[in-house]
mmCIF file of C-alpha atoms in Angstrom:
data_model
loop_
_atom_site.group_PDB
_atom_site.id
_atom_site.type_symbol
_atom_site.label_atom_id
_atom_site.label_comp_id
_atom_site.label_asym_id
_atom_site.label_seq_id
_atom_site.Cartn_x
_atom_site.Cartn_y
_atom_site.Cartn_z
ATOM 1 C CA MET J 1 33.100 12.091 -1.637
ATOM 2 C CA ALA J 2 30.231 10.776 0.464
ATOM 3 C CA GLU J 3 27.734 8.636 -1.368
ATOM 4 C CA PHE J 4 24.108 9.714 -1.376
ATOM 5 C CA ASP J 5 21.839 7.219 0.420
ATOM 6 C CA PHE J 6 18.587 7.368 -1.552
ATOM 7 C CA VAL J 7 16.752 4.786 0.594
ATOM 8 C CA ALA J 8 17.506 6.643 3.833
ATOM 9 C CA ALA J 9 16.506 9.934 2.216
ATOM 10 C CA VAL J 10 13.145 8.555 1.082
ATOM 11 C CA ARG J 11 12.432 7.360 4.613
ATOM 12 C CA TRP J 12 13.305 10.851 5.846
ATOM 13 C CA ALA J 13 10.889 12.378 3.306
ATOM 14 C CA GLN J 14 7.995 10.489 4.877
ATOM 15 C CA PHE J 15 7.981 13.029 7.737
ATOM 16 C CA ASP J 16 4.893 15.164 7.469
ATOM 17 C CA PRO J 17 3.783 17.483 10.278
ATOM 18 C CA LYS J 18 0.436 17.753 8.462
ATOM 19 C CA LYS J 19 0.504 21.540 8.740
ATOM 20 C CA THR J 20 2.340 24.619 7.582
ATOM 21 C CA LEU J 21 5.170 25.473 9.943
ATOM 22 C CA SER J 22 4.695 28.609 12.040
ATOM 23 C CA ARG J 23 7.424 31.054 12.948
ATOM 24 C CA ARG J 24 8.289 30.565 16.609
ATOM 25 C CA LYS J 25 8.833 33.306 19.169
ATOM 26 C CA ASP J 26 12.347 34.738 19.274
ATOM 27 C CA GLY J 27 12.791 33.461 22.851
ATOM 28 C CA ASP J 28 12.484 29.918 21.534
ATOM 29 C CA LEU J 29 15.252 30.376 18.967
ATOM 30 C CA PRO J 30 19.073 30.275 19.218
ATOM 31 C CA PHE J 31 19.840 33.991 18.967
ATOM 32 C CA LEU J 32 23.295 35.481 19.453
ATOM 33 C CA ALA J 33 23.927 36.154 23.148
ATOM 34 C CA ASP J 34 24.582 39.595 24.605
ATOM 35 C CA ALA J 35 28.323 38.964 24.395
ATOM 36 C CA ALA J 36 30.379 37.054 21.852
ATOM 37 C CA GLU J 37 31.575 33.708 23.144
ATOM 38 C CA ALA J 38 34.108 31.134 22.048
ATOM 39 C CA GLY J 39 32.539 27.960 20.694
ATOM 40 C CA PRO J 40 32.302 25.680 17.683
ATOM 41 C CA ASP J 41 33.562 26.674 14.254
ATOM 42 C CA LEU J 42 31.182 28.822 12.236
ATOM 43 C CA LEU J 43 29.930 28.437 8.679
ATOM 44 C CA LEU J 44 28.729 31.795 7.410
ATOM 45 C CA ASP J 45 25.418 32.222 5.627
ATOM 46 C CA THR J 46 25.418 34.696 2.775
ATOM 47 C CA SER J 47 23.406 37.098 4.938
ATOM 48 C CA VAL J 48 26.491 37.625 7.126
ATOM 49 C CA TYR J 49 28.579 38.859 4.172
ATOM 50 C CA ILE J 50 25.801 41.055 2.763
ATOM 51 C CA ASP J 51 24.895 42.544 6.151
ATOM 52 C CA GLY J 52 28.575 43.246 6.792
ATOM 53 C CA LEU J 53 29.029 44.939 3.423
ATOM 54 C CA GLN J 54 25.886 47.042 3.912
ATOM 55 C CA GLY J 55 26.625 47.980 7.520
ATOM 56 C CA ARG J 56 23.623 46.076 8.869
ATOM 57 C CA ALA J 57 25.505 43.491 10.961
ATOM 58 C CA PRO J 58 25.493 44.116 14.695
ATOM 59 C CA ARG J 59 28.892 44.857 16.273
ATOM 60 C CA LEU J 60 28.669 41.560 18.131
ATOM 61 C CA ILE J 61 29.097 39.707 14.839
ATOM 62 C CA ALA J 62 32.626 41.106 14.367
ATOM 63 C CA ASP J 63 33.430 40.144 17.955
ATOM 64 C CA MET J 64 32.220 36.582 17.361
ATOM 65 C CA LEU J 65 34.145 36.277 14.086
ATOM 66 C CA ALA J 66 37.300 37.317 15.949
ATOM 67 C CA LEU J 67 36.756 34.608 18.606
ATOM 68 C CA ARG J 68 35.755 31.611 16.517
ATOM 69 C CA GLN J 69 37.160 29.734 13.574
ATOM 70 C CA VAL J 70 35.335 31.066 10.508
ATOM 71 C CA ASN J 71 34.550 28.798 7.536
ATOM 72 C CA HIS J 72 32.982 29.519 4.194
ATOM 73 C CA SER J 73 30.801 27.558 1.792
ATOM 74 C CA THR J 74 30.842 27.506 -1.973
ATOM 75 C CA ILE J 75 27.097 28.060 -1.611
ATOM 76 C CA ALA J 76 27.804 31.569 -0.253
ATOM 77 C CA ILE J 77 30.186 32.193 -3.141
ATOM 78 C CA GLN J 78 27.467 31.051 -5.541
ATOM 79 C CA GLU J 79 24.897 33.384 -3.973
ATOM 80 C CA LEU J 80 27.287 36.336 -3.919
ATOM 81 C CA MET J 81 28.183 35.782 -7.567
ATOM 82 C CA HIS J 82 24.495 35.519 -8.433
ATOM 83 C CA THR J 83 24.133 38.990 -6.912
ATOM 84 C CA VAL J 84 26.917 40.259 -9.189
ATOM 85 C CA GLY J 85 25.077 38.763 -12.156
ATOM 86 C CA VAL J 86 21.743 40.431 -11.380
ATOM 87 C CA LEU J 87 23.165 43.892 -10.721
ATOM 88 C CA ASP J 88 22.436 46.411 -13.458
ATOM 89 C CA PRO J 89 25.819 47.167 -15.081
ATOM 90 C CA ASN J 90 24.570 50.694 -15.943
ATOM 91 C CA HIS J 91 23.670 51.587 -12.340
ATOM 92 C CA PRO J 92 26.219 53.990 -10.786
ATOM 93 C CA GLY J 93 26.618 51.893 -7.618
ATOM 94 C CA THR J 94 27.126 48.560 -9.364
ATOM 95 C CA GLN J 95 30.919 48.727 -9.762
ATOM 96 C CA THR J 96 31.391 49.537 -6.059
ATOM 97 C CA ALA J 97 29.197 46.615 -5.080
ATOM 98 C CA VAL J 98 31.008 44.263 -7.465
ATOM 99 C CA ASN J 99 34.367 45.372 -6.072
ATOM 100 C CA GLN J 100 33.182 44.757 -2.479
ATOM 101 C CA ILE J 101 31.898 41.301 -3.360
ATOM 102 C CA ALA J 102 35.127 40.497 -5.218
ATOM 103 C CA THR J 103 37.171 41.442 -2.150
ATOM 104 C CA THR J 104 34.891 39.378 0.081
ATOM 105 C CA VAL J 105 35.252 36.252 -2.070
ATOM 106 C CA LYS J 106 39.022 36.707 -2.511
ATOM 107 C CA ASP J 107 39.399 37.022 1.283
ATOM 108 C CA MET J 108 37.925 33.536 1.854
ATOM 109 C CA PRO J 109 40.938 31.278 2.515
ATOM 110 C CA SER J 110 40.816 28.171 0.324
ATOM 111 C CA HIS J 111 41.619 25.879 3.266
ATOM 112 C CA ARG J 112 38.530 27.270 5.073
ATOM 113 C CA THR J 113 36.167 27.122 2.075
ATOM 114 C CA PHE J 114 34.133 23.916 1.692
ATOM 115 C CA ALA J 115 32.041 22.497 -1.134
ATOM 116 C CA PRO J 116 29.037 20.299 -0.298
ATOM 117 C CA ASP J 117 29.316 16.653 -1.299
ATOM 118 C CA SER J 118 26.684 14.531 -3.076
ATOM 119 C CA ASP J 119 25.184 13.328 0.220
ATOM 120 C CA VAL J 120 24.634 16.902 1.457
ATOM 121 C CA LEU J 121 23.325 18.042 -1.950
ATOM 122 C CA GLY J 122 20.892 15.138 -2.214
ATOM 123 C CA ARG J 123 19.555 15.474 1.335
ATOM 124 C CA ALA J 124 19.333 19.266 0.972
ATOM 125 C CA ALA J 125 17.297 18.938 -2.218
ATOM 126 C CA LEU J 126 14.913 16.647 -0.383
ATOM 127 C CA LEU J 127 14.712 18.900 2.692
ATOM 128 C CA SER J 128 14.126 22.021 0.604
ATOM 129 C CA GLY J 129 11.438 20.184 -1.368
ATOM 130 C CA MET J 130 9.715 19.331 1.901
ATOM 131 C CA LEU J 131 9.961 22.980 3.027
ATOM 132 C CA CYS J 132 8.598 24.216 -0.303
ATOM 133 C CA ARG J 133 5.679 21.806 -0.022
ATOM 134 C CA LEU J 134 4.927 22.607 3.619
ATOM 135 C CA GLN J 135 5.330 26.353 3.327
ATOM 136 C CA GLY J 136 3.948 26.788 -0.196
ATOM 137 C CA TYR J 137 7.155 28.413 -1.478
ATOM 138 C CA LYS J 138 7.089 29.697 -5.044
ATOM 139 C CA ALA J 139 9.718 30.754 -7.628
ATOM 140 C CA ASP J 140 12.871 32.277 -6.136
ATOM 141 C CA ALA J 141 11.900 31.259 -2.580
ATOM 142 C CA ARG J 142 12.491 27.676 -3.720
ATOM 143 C CA LEU J 143 16.067 28.392 -4.759
ATOM 144 C CA ARG J 144 16.709 30.285 -1.530
ATOM 145 C CA ALA J 145 15.351 27.309 0.448
ATOM 146 C CA LEU J 146 17.637 24.948 -1.446
ATOM 147 C CA HIS J 147 20.720 27.083 -0.691
ATOM 148 C CA ASP J 148 19.742 27.408 2.967
ATOM 149 C CA CYS J 149 19.228 23.666 3.305
ATOM 150 C CA VAL J 150 22.577 22.877 1.631
ATOM 151 C CA LEU J 151 24.373 25.274 3.992
ATOM 152 C CA PHE J 152 22.549 23.905 7.037
ATOM 153 C CA LEU J 153 23.299 20.259 6.241
ATOM 154 C CA GLN J 154 26.853 21.052 5.195
ATOM 155 C CA ALA J 155 27.484 22.707 8.574
ATOM 156 C CA GLN J 156 25.872 19.776 10.354
ATOM 157 C CA LYS J 157 28.067 17.276 8.517
ATOM 158 C CA LEU J 158 31.260 19.264 9.199
ATOM 159 C CA GLY J 159 30.399 19.916 12.864
ATOM 160 C CA PHE J 160 30.057 23.665 12.331
ATOM 161 C CA THR J 161 27.425 26.160 13.493
ATOM 162 C CA VAL J 162 25.643 28.272 10.891
ATOM 163 C CA LEU J 163 25.713 32.014 11.631
ATOM 164 C CA THR J 164 22.828 33.758 9.872
ATOM 165 C CA GLY J 165 20.526 36.747 9.925
ATOM 166 C CA ASN J 166 17.890 34.750 8.036
ATOM 167 C CA VAL J 167 15.665 34.098 11.038
ATOM 168 C CA SER J 168 12.449 32.820 9.397
ATOM 169 C CA ASP J 169 13.904 30.285 6.986
ATOM 170 C CA PHE J 170 16.341 28.816 9.498
ATOM 171 C CA ASP J 171 13.595 28.625 12.125
ATOM 172 C CA TYR J 172 11.631 26.381 9.716
ATOM 173 C CA ILE J 173 14.677 24.235 8.982
ATOM 174 C CA LEU J 174 15.376 23.837 12.704
ATOM 175 C CA GLN J 175 11.772 22.728 13.231
ATOM 176 C CA LEU J 176 12.368 19.890 10.777
ATOM 177 C CA ILE J 177 15.885 19.073 12.014
ATOM 178 C CA PRO J 178 16.233 20.336 15.586
ATOM 179 C CA THR J 179 19.687 18.764 16.009
ATOM 180 C CA GLY J 180 21.321 21.317 13.709
ATOM 181 C CA ARG J 181 23.400 24.152 15.172
ATOM 182 C CA VAL J 182 22.482 27.705 14.202
ATOM 183 C CA ILE J 183 23.129 31.121 15.728
ATOM 184 C CA LEU J 184 20.691 33.777 14.611
ATOM 185 C CA TYR J 185 21.021 37.568 14.737
ATOM 186 C CA ARG J 186 18.909 40.570 13.794
ATOM 187 C CA GLN J 187 20.169 43.177 11.337
ATOM 188 C CA ILE J 188 20.679 46.697 12.628
#
């Protein structure tokens, strides 16, 4: 397990753009091309699973997943299971949703599912804290920012590219760490 470097992290935390980050134009962001292409391994954001289950993922996503090595994060499992926990057990659609999520999680091969180490977790906590401060995030947006930052830094450390439909939050993260690799898409 990688050791967390507190001193380096504190130096990193000194970065302050002195303003709230603004959402950039789509043309300035790394959106999915018009055709799926081979490339680096992917690490899927939870949005990819949810959009797929709800029929909101563009067809190009399935094409890309067929071309590239697909990897999973325990962060996505955590977010999917959180969804199971918040669903109303008395709602008529809950059992179907739970079954779909169960199948999704079971289909993640263990040799392609990665847990973040202490270095990633520590740096992600710092990065999400910076985002929360800069963007004025409150309540559940803070937890979402933490999960996004863990996934982003985990992908960076493993040499993967994050695939996500979460355009706004990953735009902000890329503004703070432009060296990360992300492919964005819009839901249909």
